mmCIF file of N, CA and C in Angstrom:
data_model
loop_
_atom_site.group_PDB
_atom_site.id
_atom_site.type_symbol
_atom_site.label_atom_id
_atom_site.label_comp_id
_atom_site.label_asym_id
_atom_site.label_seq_id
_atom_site.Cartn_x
_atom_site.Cartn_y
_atom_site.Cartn_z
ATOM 1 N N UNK A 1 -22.714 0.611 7.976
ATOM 2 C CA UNK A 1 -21.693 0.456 6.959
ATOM 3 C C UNK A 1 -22.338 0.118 5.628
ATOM 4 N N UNK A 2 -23.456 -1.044 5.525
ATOM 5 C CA UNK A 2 -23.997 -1.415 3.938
ATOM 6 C C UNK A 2 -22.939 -1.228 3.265
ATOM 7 N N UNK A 3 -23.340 -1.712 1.955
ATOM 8 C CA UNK A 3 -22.745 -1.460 0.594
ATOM 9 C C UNK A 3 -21.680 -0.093 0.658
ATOM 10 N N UNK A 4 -22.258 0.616 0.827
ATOM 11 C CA UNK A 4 -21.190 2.184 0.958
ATOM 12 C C UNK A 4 -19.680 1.587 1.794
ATOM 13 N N UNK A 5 -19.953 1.456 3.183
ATOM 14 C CA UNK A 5 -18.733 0.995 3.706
ATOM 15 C C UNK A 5 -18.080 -0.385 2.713
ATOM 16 N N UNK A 6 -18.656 -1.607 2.507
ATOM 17 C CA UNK A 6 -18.164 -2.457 1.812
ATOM 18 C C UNK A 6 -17.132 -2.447 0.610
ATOM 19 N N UNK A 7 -17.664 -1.165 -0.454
ATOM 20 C CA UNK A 7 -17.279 -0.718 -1.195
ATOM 21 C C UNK A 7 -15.616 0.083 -0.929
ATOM 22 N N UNK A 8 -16.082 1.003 0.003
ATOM 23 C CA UNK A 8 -14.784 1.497 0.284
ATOM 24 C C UNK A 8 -13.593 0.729 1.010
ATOM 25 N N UNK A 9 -14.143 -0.206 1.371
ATOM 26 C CA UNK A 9 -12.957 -1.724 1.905
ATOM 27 C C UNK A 9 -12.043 -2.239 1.025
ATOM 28 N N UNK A 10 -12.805 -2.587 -0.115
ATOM 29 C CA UNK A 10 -12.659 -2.949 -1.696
ATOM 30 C C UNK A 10 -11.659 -2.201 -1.872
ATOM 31 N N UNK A 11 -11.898 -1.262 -2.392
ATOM 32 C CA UNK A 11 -11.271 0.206 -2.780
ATOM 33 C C UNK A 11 -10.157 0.091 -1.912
ATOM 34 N N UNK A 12 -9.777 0.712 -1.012
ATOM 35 C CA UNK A 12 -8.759 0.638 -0.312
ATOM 36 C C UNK A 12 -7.804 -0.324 -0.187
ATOM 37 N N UNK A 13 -8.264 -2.208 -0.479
ATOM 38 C CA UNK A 13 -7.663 -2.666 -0.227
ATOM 39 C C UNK A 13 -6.725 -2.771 -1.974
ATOM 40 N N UNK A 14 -7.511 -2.313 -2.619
ATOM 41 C CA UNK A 14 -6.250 -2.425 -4.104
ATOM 42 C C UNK A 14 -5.496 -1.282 -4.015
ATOM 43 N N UNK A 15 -5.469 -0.550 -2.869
ATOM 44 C CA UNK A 15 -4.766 1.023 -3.033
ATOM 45 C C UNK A 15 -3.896 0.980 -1.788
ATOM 46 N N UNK A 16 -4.093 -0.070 -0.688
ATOM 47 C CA UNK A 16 -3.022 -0.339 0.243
ATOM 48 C C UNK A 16 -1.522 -0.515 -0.318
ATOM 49 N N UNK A 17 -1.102 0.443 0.552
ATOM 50 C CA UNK A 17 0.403 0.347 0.293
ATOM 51 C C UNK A 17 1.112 -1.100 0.901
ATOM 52 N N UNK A 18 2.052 -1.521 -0.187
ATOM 53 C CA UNK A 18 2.480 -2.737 -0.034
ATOM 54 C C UNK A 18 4.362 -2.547 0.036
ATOM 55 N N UNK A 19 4.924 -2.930 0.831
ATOM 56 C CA UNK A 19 6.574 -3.056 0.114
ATOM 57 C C UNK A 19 7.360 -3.671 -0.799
ATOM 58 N N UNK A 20 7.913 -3.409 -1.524
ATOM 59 C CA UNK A 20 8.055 -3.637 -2.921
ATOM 60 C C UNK A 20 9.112 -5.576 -2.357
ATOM 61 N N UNK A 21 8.515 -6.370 -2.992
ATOM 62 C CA UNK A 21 9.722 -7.468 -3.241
ATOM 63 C C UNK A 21 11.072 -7.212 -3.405
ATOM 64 N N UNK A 22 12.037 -8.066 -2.719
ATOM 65 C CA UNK A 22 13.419 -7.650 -2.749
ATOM 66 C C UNK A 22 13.775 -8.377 -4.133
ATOM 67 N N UNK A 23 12.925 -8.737 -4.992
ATOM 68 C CA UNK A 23 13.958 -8.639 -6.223
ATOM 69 C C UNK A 23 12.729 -7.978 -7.542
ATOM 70 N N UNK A 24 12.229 -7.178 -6.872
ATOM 71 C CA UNK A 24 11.604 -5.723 -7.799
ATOM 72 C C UNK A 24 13.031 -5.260 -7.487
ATOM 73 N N UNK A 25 13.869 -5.387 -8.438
ATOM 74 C CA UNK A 25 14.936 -4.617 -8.859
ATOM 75 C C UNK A 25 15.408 -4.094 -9.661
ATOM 76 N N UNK A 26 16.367 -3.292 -9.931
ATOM 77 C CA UNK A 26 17.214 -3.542 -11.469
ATOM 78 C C UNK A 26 17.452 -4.835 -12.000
ATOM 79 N N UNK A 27 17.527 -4.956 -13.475
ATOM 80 C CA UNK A 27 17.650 -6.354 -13.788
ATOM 81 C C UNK A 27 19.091 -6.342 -14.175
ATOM 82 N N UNK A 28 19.994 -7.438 -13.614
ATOM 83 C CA UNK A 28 21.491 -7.918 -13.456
ATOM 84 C C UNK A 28 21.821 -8.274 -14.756
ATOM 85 N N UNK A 29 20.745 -8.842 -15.086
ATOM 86 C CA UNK A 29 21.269 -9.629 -16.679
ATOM 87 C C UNK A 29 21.180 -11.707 -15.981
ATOM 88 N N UNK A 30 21.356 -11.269 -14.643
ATOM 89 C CA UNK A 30 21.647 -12.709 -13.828
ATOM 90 C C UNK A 30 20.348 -13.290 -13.854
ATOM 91 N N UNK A 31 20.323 -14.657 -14.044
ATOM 92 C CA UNK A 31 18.846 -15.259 -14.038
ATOM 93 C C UNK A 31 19.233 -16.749 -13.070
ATOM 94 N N UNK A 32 18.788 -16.773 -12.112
ATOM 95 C CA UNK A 32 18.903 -18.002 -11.189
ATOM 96 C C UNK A 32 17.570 -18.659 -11.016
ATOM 97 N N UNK A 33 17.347 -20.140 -11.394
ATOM 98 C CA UNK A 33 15.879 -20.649 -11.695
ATOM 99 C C UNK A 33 16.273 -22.138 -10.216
ATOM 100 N N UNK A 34 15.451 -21.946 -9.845
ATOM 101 C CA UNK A 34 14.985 -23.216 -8.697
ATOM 102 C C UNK A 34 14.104 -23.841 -8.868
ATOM 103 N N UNK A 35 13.815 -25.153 -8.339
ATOM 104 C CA UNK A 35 12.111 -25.844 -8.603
ATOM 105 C C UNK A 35 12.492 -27.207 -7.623
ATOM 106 N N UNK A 36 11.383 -27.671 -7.478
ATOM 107 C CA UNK A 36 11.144 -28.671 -6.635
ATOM 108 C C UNK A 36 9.879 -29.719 -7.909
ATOM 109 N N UNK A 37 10.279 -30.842 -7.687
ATOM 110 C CA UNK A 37 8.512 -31.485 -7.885
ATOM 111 C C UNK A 37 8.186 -32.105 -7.085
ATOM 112 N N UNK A 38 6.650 -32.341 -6.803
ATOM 113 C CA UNK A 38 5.401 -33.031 -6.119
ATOM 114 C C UNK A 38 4.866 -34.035 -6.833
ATOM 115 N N UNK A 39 4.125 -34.505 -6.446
ATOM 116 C CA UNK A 39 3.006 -35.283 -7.122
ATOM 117 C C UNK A 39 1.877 -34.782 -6.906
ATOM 118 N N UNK A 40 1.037 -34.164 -7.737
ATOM 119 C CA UNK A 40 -0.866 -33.576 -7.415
ATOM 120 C C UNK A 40 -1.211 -34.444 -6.236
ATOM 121 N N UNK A 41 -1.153 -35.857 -5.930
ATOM 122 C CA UNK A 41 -1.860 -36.560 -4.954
ATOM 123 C C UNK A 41 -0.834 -36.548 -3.307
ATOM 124 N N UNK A 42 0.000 -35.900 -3.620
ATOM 125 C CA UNK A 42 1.237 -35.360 -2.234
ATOM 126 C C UNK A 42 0.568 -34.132 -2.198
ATOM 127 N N UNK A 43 0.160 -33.285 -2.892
ATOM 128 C CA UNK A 43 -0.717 -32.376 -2.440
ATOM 129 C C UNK A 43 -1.955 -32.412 -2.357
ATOM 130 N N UNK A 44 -2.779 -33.128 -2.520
ATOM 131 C CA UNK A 44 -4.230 -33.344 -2.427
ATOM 132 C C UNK A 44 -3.856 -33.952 -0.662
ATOM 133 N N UNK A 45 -2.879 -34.928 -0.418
ATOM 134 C CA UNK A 45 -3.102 -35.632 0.746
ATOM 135 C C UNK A 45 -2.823 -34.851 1.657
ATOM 136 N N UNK A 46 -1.442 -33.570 1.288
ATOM 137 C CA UNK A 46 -1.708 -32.556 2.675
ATOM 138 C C UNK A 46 -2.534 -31.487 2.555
ATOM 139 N N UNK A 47 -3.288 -31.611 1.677
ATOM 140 C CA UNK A 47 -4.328 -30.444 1.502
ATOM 141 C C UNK A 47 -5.451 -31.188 2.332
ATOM 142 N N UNK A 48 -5.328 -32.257 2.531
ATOM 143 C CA UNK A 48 -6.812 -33.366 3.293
ATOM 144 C C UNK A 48 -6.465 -33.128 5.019
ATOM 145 N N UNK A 49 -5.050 -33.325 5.328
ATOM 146 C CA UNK A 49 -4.469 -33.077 6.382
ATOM 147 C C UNK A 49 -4.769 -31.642 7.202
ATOM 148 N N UNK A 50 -4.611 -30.958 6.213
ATOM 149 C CA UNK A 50 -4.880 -29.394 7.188
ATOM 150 C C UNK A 50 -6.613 -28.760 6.518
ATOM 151 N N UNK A 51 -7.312 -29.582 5.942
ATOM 152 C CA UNK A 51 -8.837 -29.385 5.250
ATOM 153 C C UNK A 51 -8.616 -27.845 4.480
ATOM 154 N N UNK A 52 -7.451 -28.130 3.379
ATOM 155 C CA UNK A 52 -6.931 -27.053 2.458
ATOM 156 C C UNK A 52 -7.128 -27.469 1.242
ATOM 157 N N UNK A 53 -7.358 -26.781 0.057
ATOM 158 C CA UNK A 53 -7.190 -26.477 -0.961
ATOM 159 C C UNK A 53 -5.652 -26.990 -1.808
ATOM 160 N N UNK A 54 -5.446 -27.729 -2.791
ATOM 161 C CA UNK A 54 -4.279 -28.283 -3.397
ATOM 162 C C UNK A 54 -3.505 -26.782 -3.671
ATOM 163 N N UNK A 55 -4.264 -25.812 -4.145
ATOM 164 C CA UNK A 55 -4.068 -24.426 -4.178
ATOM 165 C C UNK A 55 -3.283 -23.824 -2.881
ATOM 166 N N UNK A 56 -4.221 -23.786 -1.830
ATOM 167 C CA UNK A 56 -4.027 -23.106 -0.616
ATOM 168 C C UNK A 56 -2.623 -24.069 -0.325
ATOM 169 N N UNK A 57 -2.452 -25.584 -0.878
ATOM 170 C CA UNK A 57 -0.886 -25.772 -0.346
ATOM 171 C C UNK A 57 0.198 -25.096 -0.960
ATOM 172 N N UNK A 58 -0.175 -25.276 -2.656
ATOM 173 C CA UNK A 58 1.205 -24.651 -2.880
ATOM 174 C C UNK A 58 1.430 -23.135 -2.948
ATOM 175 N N UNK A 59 0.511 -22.297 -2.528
ATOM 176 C CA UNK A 59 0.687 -20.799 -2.359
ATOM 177 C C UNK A 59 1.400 -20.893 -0.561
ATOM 178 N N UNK A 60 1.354 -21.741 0.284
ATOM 179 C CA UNK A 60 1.433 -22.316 1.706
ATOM 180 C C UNK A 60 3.347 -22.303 1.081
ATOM 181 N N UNK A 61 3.580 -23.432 0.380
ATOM 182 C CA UNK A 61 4.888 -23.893 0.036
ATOM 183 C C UNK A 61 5.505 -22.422 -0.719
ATOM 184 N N UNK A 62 4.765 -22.010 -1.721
ATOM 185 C CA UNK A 62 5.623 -20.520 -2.050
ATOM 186 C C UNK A 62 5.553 -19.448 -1.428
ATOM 187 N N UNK A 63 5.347 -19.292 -0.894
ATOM 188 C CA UNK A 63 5.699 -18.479 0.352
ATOM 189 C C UNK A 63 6.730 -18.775 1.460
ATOM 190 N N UNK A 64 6.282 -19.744 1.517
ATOM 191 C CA UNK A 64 7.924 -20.781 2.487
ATOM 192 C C UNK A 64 9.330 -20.318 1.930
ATOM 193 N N UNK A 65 8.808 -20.834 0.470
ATOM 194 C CA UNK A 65 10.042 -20.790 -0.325
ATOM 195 C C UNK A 65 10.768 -19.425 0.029
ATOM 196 N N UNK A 66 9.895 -18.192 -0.351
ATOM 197 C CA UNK A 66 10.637 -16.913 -0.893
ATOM 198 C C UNK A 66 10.623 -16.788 0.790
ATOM 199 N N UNK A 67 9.933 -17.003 1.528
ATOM 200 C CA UNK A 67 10.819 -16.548 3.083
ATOM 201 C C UNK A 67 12.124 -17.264 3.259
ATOM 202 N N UNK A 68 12.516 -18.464 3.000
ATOM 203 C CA UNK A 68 13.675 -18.646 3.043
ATOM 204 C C UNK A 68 14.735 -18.312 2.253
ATOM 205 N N UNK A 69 14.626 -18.177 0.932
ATOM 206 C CA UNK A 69 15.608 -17.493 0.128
ATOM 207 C C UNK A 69 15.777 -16.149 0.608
ATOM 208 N N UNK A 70 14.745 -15.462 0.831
ATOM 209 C CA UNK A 70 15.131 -13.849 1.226
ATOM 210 C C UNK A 70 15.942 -13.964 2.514
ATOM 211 N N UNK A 71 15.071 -15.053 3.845
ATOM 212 C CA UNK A 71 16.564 -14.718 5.124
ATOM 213 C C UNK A 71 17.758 -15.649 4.292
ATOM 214 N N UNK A 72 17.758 -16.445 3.581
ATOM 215 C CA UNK A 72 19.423 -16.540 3.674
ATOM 216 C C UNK A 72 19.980 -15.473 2.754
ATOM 217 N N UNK A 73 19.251 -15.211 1.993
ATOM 218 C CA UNK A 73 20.287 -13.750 1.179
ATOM 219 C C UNK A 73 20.547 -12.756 1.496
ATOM 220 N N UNK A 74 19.650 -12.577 2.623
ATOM 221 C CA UNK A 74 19.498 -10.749 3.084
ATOM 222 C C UNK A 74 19.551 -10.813 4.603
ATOM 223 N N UNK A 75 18.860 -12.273 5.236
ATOM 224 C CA UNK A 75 18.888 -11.925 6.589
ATOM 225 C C UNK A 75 17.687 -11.195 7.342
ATOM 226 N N UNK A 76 16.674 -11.052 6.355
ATOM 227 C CA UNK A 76 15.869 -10.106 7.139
ATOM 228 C C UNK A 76 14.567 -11.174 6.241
ATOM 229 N N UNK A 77 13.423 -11.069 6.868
ATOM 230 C CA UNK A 77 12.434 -11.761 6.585
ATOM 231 C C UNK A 77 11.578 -10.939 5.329
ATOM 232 N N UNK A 78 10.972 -11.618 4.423
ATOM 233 C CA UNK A 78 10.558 -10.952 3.591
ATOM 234 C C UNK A 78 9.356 -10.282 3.240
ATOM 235 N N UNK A 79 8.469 -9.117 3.426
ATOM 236 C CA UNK A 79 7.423 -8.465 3.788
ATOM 237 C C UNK A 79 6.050 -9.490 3.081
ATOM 238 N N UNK A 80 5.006 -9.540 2.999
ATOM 239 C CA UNK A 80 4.047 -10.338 2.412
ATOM 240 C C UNK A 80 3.970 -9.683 1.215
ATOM 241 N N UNK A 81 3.932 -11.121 0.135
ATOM 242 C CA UNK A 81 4.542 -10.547 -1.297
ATOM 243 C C UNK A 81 3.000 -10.720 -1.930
ATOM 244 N N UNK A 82 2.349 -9.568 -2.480
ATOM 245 C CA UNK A 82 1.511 -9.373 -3.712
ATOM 246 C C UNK A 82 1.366 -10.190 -4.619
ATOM 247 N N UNK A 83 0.354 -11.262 -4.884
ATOM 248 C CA UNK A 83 0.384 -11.968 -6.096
ATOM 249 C C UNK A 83 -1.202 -12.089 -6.472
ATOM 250 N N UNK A 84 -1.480 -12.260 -7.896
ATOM 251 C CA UNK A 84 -2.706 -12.541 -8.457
ATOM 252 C C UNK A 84 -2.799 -13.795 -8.911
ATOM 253 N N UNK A 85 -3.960 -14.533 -8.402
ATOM 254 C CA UNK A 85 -4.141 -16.091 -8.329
ATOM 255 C C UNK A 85 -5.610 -15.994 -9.520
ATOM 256 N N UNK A 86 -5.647 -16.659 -10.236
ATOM 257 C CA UNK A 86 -6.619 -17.935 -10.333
ATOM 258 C C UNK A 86 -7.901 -18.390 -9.368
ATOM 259 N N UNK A 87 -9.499 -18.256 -9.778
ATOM 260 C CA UNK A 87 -9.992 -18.283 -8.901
ATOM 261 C C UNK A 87 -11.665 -19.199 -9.758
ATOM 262 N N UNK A 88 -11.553 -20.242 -9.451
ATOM 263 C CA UNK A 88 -12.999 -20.540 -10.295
ATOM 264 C C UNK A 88 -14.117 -20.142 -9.690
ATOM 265 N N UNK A 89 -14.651 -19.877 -10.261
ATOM 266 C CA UNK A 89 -16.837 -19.204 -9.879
ATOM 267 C C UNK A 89 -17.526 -20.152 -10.803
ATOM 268 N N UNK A 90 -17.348 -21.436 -10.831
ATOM 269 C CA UNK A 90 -18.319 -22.333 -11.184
ATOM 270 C C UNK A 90 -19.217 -22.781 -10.017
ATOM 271 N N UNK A 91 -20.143 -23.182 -10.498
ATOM 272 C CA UNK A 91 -21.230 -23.809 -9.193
ATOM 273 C C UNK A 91 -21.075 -25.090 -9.445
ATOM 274 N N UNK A 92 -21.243 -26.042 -8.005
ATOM 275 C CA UNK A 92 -21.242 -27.263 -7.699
ATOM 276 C C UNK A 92 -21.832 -28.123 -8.913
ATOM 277 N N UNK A 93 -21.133 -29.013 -9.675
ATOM 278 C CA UNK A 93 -21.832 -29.389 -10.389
ATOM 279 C C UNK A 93 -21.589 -29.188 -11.677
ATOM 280 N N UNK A 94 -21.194 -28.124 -12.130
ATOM 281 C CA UNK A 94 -20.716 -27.411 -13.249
ATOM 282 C C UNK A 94 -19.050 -27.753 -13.367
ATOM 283 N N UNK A 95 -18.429 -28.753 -12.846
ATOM 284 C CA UNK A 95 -17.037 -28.619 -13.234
ATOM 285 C C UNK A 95 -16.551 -29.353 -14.492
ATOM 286 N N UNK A 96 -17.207 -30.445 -15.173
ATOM 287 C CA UNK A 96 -16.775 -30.626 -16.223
ATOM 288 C C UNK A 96 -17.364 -29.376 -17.585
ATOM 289 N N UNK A 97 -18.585 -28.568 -17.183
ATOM 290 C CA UNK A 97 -18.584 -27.741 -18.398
ATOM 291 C C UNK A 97 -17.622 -27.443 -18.878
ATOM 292 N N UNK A 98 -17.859 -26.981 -20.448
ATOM 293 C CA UNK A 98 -17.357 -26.207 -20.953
ATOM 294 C C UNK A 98 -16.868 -24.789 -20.897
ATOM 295 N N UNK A 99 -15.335 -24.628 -21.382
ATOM 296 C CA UNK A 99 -14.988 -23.294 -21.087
ATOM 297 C C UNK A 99 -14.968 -23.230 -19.749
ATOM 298 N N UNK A 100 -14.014 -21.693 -19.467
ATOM 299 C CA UNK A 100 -13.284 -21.147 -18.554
ATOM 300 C C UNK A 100 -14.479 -20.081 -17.681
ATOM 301 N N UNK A 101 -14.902 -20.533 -16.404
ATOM 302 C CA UNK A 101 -15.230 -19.541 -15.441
ATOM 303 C C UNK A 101 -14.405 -19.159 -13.962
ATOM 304 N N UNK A 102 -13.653 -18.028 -14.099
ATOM 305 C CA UNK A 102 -12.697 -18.097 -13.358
ATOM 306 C C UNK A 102 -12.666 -16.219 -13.166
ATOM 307 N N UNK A 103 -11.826 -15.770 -12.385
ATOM 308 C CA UNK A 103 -11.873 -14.309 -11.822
ATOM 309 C C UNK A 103 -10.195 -14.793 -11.405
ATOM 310 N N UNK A 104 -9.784 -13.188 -11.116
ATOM 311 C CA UNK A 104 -8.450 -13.449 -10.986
ATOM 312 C C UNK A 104 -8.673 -12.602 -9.359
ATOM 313 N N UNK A 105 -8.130 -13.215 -8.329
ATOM 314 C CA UNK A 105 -8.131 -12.428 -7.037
ATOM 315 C C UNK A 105 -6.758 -11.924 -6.631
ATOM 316 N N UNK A 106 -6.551 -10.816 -6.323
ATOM 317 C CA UNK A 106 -5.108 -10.412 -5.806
ATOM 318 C C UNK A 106 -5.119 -11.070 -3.983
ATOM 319 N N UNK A 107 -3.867 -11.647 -4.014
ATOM 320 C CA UNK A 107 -3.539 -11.731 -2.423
ATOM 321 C C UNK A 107 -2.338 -11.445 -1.865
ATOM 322 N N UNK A 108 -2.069 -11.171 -0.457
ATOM 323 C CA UNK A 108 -0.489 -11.235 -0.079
ATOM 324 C C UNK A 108 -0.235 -12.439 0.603
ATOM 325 N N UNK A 109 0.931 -12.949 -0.254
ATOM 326 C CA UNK A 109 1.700 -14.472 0.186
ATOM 327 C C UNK A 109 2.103 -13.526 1.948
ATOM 328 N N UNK A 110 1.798 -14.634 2.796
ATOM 329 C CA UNK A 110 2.148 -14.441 3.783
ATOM 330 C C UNK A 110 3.782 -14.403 4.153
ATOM 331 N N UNK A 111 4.478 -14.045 3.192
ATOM 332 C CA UNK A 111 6.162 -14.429 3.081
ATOM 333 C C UNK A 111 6.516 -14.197 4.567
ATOM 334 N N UNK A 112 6.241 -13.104 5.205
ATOM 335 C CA UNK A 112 6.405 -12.501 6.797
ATOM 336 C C UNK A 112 6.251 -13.630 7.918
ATOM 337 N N UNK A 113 5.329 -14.479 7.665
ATOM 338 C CA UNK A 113 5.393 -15.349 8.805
ATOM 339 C C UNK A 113 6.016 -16.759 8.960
ATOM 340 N N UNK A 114 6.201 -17.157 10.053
ATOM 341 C CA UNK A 114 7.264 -18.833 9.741
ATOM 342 C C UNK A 114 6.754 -19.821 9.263
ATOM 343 N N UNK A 115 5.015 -20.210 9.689
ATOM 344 C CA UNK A 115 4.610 -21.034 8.922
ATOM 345 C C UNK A 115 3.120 -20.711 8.415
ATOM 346 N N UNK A 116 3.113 -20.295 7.184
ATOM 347 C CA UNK A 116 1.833 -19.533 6.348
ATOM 348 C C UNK A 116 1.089 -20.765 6.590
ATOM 349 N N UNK A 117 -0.292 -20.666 6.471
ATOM 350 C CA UNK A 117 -1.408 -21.065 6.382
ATOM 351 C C UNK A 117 -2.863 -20.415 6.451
#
């Protein structure tokens, strides 16, 4: 496989077909806004609990979220939703530098399953 196969993994995986979100829609004009708050250290402590990322919780919690709004609106579970995250490439050591080292990674929220992780 080498590099050649690696490459075409890559490739493919930004060209995998995905199902569109159930509210990639027409726009209603309707705007319905929800939110919850935390405290950073309510997520640092269950991010210590399952040896996760403060990150890896709340992408964990949004995904929860939109699986439950989609079965109570629709009834049907909601396919794993496409999102682009935030990703630092600093080295150990380097976190108070200066300026932004960061890459943006695409992932699919596990919306499909009951409890993402």
């Amino acid at each position: 496989a080498g590099i050649a196969g690696t490459l075409r993994d890559v490739a493919g995986a930004f060209g995998a077909a995905v199902p569109k979100p159930a509210f990639d829609g027409v726009c209603t004009g309707r705007v319905d806004v929800c939110h919850a708050d935390t405290s950073l250290g309510r997520l640092r402590a269950v991010g210590r609990m399952y040896g996760a990322t403060v990150t890896d919780v709340y992408l964990a919690a949004l995904a929860r979220a939109v699986r439950t709004w989609h079965l109570k609106e629709t009834g049907a579970v909601h396919p794993p939703l496409p999102v682009a995250i935030p990703m630092s490439v600093r080295a150990p050591g380097e976190e108070q530098a200066p300026g932004n080292r960061m890459v943006t990674a695409r992932i699919l929220l596990p919306c499909d399953e009951e409890s993402p992780q």
